Short mmCIF file of C-alpha atoms (C1' of nucleotides) in Angstrom, two decimals:
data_model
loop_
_atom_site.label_atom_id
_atom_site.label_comp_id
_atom_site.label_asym_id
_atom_site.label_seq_id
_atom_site.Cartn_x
_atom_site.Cartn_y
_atom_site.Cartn_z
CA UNK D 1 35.95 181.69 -5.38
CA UNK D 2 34.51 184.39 -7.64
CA UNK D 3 36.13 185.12 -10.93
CA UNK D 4 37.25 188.71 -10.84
CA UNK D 5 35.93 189.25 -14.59
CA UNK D 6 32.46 187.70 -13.35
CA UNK D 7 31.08 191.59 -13.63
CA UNK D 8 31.91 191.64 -17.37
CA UNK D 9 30.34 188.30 -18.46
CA UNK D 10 28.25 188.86 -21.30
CA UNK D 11 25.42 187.27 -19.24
CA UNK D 12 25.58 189.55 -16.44
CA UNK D 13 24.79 192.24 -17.91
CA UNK D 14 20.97 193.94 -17.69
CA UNK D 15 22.37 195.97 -20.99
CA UNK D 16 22.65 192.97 -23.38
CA UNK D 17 18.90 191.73 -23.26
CA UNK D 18 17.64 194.98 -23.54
CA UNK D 19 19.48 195.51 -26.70
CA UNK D 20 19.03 192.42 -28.00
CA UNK D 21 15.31 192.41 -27.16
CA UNK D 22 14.94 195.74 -28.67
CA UNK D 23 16.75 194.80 -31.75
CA UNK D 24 14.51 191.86 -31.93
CA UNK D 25 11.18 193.75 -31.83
CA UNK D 26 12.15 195.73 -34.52
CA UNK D 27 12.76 193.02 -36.54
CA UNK D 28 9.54 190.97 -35.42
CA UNK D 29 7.95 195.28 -36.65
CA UNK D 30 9.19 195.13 -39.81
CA UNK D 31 6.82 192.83 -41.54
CA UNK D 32 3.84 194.10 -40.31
CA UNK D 33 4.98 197.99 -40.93
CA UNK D 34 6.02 197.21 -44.63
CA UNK D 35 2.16 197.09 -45.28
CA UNK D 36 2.28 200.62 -44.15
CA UNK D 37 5.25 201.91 -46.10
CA UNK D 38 6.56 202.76 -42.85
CA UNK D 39 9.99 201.73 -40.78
CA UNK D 40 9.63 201.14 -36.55
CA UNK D 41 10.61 205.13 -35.95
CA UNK D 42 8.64 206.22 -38.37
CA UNK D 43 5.71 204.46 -36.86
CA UNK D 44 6.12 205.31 -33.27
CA UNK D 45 6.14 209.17 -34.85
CA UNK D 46 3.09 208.61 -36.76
CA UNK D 47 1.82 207.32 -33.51
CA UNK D 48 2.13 210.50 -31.80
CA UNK D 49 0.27 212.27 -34.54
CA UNK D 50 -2.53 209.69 -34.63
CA UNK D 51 -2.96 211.37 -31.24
CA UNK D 52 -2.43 214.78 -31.32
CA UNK D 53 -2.39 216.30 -34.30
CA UNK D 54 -0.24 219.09 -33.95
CA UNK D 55 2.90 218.90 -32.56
CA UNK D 56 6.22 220.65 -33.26
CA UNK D 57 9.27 218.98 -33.50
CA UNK D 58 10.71 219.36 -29.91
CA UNK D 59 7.78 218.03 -28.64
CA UNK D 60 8.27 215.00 -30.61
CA UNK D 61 11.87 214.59 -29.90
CA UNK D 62 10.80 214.33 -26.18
CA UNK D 63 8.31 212.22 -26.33
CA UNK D 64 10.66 209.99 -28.21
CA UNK D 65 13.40 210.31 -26.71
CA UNK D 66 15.39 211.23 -29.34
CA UNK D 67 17.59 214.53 -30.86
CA UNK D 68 16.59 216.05 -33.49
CA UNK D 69 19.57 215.17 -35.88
CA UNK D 70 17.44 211.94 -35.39
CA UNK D 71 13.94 213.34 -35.87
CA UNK D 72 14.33 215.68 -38.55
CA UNK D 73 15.42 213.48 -41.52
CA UNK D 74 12.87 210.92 -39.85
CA UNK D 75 10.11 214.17 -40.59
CA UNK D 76 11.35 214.75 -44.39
CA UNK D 77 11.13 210.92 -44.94
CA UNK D 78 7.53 210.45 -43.94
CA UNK D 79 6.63 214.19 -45.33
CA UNK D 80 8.07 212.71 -48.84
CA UNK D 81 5.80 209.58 -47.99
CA UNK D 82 3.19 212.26 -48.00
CA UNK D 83 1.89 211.21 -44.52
CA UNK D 84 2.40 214.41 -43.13
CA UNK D 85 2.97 218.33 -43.64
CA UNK D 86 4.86 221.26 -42.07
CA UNK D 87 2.14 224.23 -41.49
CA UNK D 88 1.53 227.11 -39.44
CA UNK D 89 0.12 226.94 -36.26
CA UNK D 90 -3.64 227.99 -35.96
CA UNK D 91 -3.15 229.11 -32.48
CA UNK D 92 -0.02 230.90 -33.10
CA UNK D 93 0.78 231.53 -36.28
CA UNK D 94 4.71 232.15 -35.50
CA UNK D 95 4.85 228.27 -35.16
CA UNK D 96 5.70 225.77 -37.20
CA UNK D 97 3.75 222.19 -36.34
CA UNK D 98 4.15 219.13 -38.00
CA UNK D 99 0.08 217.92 -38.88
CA UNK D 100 -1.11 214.66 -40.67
CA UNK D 101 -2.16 214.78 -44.38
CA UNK D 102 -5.32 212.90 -45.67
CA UNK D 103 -3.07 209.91 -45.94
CA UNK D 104 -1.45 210.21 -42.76
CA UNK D 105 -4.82 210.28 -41.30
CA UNK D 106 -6.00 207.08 -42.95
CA UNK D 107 -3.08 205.08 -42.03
CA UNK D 108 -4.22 205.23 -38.83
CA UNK D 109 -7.08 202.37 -39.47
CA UNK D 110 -4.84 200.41 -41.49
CA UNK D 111 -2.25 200.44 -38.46
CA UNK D 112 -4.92 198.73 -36.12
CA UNK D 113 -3.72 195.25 -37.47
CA UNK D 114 -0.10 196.17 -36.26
CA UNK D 115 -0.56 196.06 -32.29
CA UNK D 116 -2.84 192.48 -33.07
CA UNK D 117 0.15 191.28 -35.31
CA UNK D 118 2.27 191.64 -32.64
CA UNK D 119 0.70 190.60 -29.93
CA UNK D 120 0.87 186.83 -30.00
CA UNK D 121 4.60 186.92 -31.41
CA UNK D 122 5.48 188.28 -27.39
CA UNK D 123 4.97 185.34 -25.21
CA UNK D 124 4.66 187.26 -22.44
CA UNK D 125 1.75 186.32 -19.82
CA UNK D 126 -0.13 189.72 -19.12
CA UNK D 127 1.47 190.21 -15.52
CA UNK D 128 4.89 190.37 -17.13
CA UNK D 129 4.19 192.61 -19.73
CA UNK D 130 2.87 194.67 -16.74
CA UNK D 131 5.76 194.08 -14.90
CA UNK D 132 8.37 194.78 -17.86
CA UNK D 133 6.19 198.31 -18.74
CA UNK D 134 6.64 199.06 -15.39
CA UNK D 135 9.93 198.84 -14.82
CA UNK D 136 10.90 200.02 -18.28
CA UNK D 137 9.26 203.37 -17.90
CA UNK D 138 10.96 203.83 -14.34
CA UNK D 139 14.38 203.74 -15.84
CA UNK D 140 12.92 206.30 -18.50
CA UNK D 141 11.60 208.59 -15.83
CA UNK D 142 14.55 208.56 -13.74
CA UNK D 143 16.66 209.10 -16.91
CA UNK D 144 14.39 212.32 -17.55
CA UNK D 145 14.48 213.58 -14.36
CA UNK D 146 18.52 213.30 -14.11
CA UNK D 147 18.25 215.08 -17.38
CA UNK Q 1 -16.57 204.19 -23.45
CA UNK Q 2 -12.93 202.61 -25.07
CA UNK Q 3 -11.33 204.18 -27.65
CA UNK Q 4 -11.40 202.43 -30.91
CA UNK Q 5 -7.54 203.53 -31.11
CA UNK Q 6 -6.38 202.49 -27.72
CA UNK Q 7 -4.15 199.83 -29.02
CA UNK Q 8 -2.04 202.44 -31.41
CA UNK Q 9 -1.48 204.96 -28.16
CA UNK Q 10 2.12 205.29 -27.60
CA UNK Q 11 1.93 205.00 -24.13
CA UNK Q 12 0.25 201.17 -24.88
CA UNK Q 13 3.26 200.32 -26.03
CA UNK Q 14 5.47 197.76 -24.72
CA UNK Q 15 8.00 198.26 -28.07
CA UNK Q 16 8.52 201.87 -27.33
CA UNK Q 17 10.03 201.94 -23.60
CA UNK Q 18 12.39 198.95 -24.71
CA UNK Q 19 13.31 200.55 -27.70
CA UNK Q 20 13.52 204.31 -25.96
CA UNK Q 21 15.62 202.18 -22.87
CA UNK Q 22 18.28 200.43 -25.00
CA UNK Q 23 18.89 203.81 -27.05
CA UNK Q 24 19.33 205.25 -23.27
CA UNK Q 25 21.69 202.76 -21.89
CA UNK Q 26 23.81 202.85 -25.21
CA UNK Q 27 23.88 206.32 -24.41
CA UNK Q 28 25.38 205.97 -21.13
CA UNK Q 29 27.54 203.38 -22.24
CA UNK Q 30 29.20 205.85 -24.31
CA UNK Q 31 31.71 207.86 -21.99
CA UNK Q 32 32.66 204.52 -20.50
CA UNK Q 33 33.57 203.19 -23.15
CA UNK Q 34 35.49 206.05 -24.98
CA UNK Q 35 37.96 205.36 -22.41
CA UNK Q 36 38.37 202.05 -24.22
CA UNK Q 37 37.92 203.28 -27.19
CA UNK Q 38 35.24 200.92 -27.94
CA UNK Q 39 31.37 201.40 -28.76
CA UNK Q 40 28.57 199.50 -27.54
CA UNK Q 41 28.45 197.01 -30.05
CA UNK Q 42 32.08 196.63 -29.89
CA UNK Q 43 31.85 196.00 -26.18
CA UNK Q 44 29.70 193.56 -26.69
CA UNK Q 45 31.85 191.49 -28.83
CA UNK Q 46 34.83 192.22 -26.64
CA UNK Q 47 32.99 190.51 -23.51
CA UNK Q 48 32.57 187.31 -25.61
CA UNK Q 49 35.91 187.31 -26.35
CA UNK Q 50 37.03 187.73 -23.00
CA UNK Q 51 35.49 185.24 -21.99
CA UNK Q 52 35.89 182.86 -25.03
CA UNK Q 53 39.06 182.90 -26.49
CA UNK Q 54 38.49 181.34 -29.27
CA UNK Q 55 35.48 181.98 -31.54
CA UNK Q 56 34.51 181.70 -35.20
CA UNK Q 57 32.03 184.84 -36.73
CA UNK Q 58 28.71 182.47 -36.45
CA UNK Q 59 28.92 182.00 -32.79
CA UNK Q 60 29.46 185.28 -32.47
CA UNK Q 61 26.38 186.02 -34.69
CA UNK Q 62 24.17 183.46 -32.61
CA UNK Q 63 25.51 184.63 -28.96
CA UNK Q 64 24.84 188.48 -29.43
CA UNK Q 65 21.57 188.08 -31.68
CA UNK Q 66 23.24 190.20 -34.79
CA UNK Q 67 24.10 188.88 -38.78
CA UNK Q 68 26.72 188.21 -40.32
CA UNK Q 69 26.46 191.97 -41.86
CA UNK Q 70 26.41 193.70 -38.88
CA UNK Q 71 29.71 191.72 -37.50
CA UNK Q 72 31.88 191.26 -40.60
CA UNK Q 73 32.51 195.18 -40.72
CA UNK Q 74 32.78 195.03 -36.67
CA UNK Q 75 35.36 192.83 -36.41
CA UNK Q 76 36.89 194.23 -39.42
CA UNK Q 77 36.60 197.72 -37.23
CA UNK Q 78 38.19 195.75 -33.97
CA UNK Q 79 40.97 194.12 -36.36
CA UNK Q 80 42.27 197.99 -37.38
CA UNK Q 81 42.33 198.61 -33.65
CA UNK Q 82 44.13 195.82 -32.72
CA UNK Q 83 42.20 194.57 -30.50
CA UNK Q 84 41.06 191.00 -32.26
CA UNK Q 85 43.00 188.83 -35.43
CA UNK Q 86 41.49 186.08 -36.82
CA UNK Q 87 43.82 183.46 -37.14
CA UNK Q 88 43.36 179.49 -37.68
CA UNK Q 89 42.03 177.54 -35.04
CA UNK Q 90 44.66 175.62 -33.29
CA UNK Q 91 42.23 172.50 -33.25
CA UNK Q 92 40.81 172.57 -36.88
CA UNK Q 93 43.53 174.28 -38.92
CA UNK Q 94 40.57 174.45 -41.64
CA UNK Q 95 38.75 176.85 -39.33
CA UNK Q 96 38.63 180.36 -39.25
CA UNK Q 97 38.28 181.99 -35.82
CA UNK Q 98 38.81 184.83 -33.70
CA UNK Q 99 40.87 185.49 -31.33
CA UNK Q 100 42.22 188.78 -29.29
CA UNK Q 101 45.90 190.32 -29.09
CA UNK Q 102 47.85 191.75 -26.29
CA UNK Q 103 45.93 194.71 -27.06
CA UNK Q 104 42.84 193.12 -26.23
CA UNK Q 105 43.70 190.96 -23.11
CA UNK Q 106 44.76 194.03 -21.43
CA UNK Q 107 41.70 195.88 -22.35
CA UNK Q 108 39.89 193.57 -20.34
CA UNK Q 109 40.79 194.47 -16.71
CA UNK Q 110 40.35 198.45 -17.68
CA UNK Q 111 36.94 197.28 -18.66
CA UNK Q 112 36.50 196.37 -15.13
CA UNK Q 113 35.44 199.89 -14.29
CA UNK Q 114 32.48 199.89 -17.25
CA UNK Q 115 29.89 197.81 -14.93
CA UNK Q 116 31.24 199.77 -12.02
CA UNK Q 117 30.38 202.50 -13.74
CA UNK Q 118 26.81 201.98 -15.16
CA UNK Q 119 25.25 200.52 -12.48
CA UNK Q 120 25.03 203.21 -10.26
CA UNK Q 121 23.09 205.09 -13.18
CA UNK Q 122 20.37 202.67 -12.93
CA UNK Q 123 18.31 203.60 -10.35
CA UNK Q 124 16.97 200.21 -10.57
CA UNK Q 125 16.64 198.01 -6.98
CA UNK Q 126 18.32 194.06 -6.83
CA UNK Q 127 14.97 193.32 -7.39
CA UNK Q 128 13.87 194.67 -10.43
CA UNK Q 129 16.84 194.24 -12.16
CA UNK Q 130 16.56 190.35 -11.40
CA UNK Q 131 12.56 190.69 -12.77
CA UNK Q 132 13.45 192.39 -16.08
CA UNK Q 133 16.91 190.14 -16.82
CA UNK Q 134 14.41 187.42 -16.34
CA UNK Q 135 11.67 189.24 -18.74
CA UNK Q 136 14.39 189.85 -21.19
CA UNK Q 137 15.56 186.80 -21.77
CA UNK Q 138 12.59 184.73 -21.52
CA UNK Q 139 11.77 186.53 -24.69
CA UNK Q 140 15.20 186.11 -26.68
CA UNK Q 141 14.85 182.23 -25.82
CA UNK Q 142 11.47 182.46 -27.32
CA UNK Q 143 12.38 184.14 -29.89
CA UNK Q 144 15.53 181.72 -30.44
CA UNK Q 145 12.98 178.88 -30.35
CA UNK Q 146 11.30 180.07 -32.91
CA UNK Q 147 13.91 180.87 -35.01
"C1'" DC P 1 15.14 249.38 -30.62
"C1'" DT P 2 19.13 246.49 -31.09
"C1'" DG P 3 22.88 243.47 -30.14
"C1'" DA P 4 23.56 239.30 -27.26
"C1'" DA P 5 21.96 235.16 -25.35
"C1'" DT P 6 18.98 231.43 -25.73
"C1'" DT P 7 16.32 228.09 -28.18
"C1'" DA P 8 14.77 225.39 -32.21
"C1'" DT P 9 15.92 223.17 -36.24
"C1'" DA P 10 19.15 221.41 -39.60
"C1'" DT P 11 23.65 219.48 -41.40
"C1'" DC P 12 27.63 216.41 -41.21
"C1'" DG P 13 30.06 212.24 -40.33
"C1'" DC P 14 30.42 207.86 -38.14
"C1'" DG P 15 28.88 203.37 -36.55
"C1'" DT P 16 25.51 200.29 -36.43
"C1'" DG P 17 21.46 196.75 -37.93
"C1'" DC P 18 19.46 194.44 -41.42
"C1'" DG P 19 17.27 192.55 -45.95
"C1'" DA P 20 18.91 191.11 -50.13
"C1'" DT P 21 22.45 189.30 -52.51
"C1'" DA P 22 27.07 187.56 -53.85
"C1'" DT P 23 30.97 184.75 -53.04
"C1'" DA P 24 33.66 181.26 -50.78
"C1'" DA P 25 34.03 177.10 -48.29
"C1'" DT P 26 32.16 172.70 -46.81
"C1'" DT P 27 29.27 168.81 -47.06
"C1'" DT P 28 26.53 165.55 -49.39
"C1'" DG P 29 24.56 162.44 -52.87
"C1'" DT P 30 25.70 159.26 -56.23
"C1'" DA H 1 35.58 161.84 -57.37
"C1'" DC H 2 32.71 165.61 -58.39
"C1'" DA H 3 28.65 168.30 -59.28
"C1'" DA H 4 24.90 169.97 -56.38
"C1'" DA H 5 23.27 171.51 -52.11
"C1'" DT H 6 24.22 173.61 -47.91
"C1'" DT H 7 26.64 176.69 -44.92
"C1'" DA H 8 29.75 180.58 -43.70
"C1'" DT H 9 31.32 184.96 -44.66
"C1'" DA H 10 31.26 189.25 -47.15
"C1'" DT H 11 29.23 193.18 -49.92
"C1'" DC H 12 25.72 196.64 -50.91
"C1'" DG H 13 22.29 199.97 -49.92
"C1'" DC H 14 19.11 202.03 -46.79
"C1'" DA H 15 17.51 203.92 -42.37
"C1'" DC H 16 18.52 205.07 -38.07
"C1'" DG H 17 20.86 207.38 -33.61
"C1'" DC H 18 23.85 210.48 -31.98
"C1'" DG H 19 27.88 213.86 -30.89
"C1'" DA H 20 29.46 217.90 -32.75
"C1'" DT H 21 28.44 221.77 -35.12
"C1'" DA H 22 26.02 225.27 -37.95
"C1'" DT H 23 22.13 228.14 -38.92
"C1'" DA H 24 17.76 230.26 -38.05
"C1'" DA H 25 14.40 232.01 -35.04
"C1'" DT H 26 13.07 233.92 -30.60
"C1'" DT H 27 13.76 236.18 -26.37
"C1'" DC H 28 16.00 239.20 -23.41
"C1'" DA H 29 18.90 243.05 -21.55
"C1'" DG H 30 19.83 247.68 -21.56
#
DNA sequence: CTGAATTATATCGCGTGCGATATAATTTGT
DNA sequence: ACAAATTATATCGCACGCGATATAATTCAG
């Protein structure tokens, strides 16, 4: 006979890993990142840059999912850090876009030895790390879509 | 020809869509479990509870993957709701431990309507969900391992 | 051209999460 | 038995993450 509470067993829940997990990555981060003077959100902001180099601040809340009473503190932090600036648009001069500095720029190289650093602390065989990506970004997608 | 940087692309990632996830499901968590006046976190602790009667602040620690920092002021927080007292354990009267009031039995059968209510907001089939749980925790008993 | 609506950014307050550290309780060596 | 070592719990300070709200900038209607 099933226990009627079997639904809210700390085990059966998909939540509870994926917080814990997360949680845990951030934690496995922080040595690594230290080297950079940087925290887990700031890096996965300075990875955005590292790619485009001019984004504005919605963009950047979108593309990590988060609101800007998140993002904008998270801006004045690493602009303090001196690893990035607030300028003018050169295509439209109306806009304000957030842009690496010098040292925002060279951070970039030193980051390189985060990914590897990481890496072999996951014990994950390449198909699930495939498989986990794959599923993760569905419920992100769907999430986005349902607005 | 591969990019020298293709290991510090966002979208290479596996950190960022389990980090991005388990801010979404806290997020959908949340009008759930304002009913119960409860956050996440507080859920969380709540479930063990429900399901253990009894427990001292280190178990709790080890079962949801937190410190002692992070649960002293959450059960102090659960304490001023009523929901939990710490009281002596009724087989080691030198022991500490945990345990939930009136209050917090009956919270558990409204909480009945919390899974209810999430899982129809993951769009995720039988299948998957059974593939990342297993992911998930594969990696939190590594990690445990490890220590 | 101008007031209203919309959008972008910022502020505030609360509740985590954790590293570092302090304190309290327990265990252990002798 | 008792000081030292270990373990459990608590405190402190910092950095998120977000709902609610305020302010600034832009767009739009007439």
């Amino acid at each position: 006979m099933k226990d009627k509470y079997e639904s809210i067993r700390l085990r059966n829940q998909l939540c509870f890993p994926l917080y814990a997990v997360s949680n845990m990555i951030t934690r496995k981060y922080k040595p690594l990142l230290d080297e950079l003077d940087l925290t887990y959100t700031q890096y996965i902001v300075m990875m955005v840059l590292w790619e485009e180099e001019c984004v504005n601040e919605k963009l950047l809340c979108e593309t990590l999912c988060l609101k800007s009473n998140t993002v904008t503190p998270l801006l004045k932090k690493l602009e303090s850090k001196g690893y990035i600036k607030k300028s003018k648009d050169p295509d439209d001069e109306r806009n304000l876009v957030i842009t690496l500095t010098k040292a925002g720029e060279k951070l970039k190289d030193k980051a390189l030895s985060v990914p590897k650093g990481i890496a072999c602390e996951l014990n994950l065989s390449r198909e699930e790390a495939a498989t986990l990506y794959k599923i993760l970004y569905k419920m992100l997608d769907e999430d986005r879509k349902e607005g």
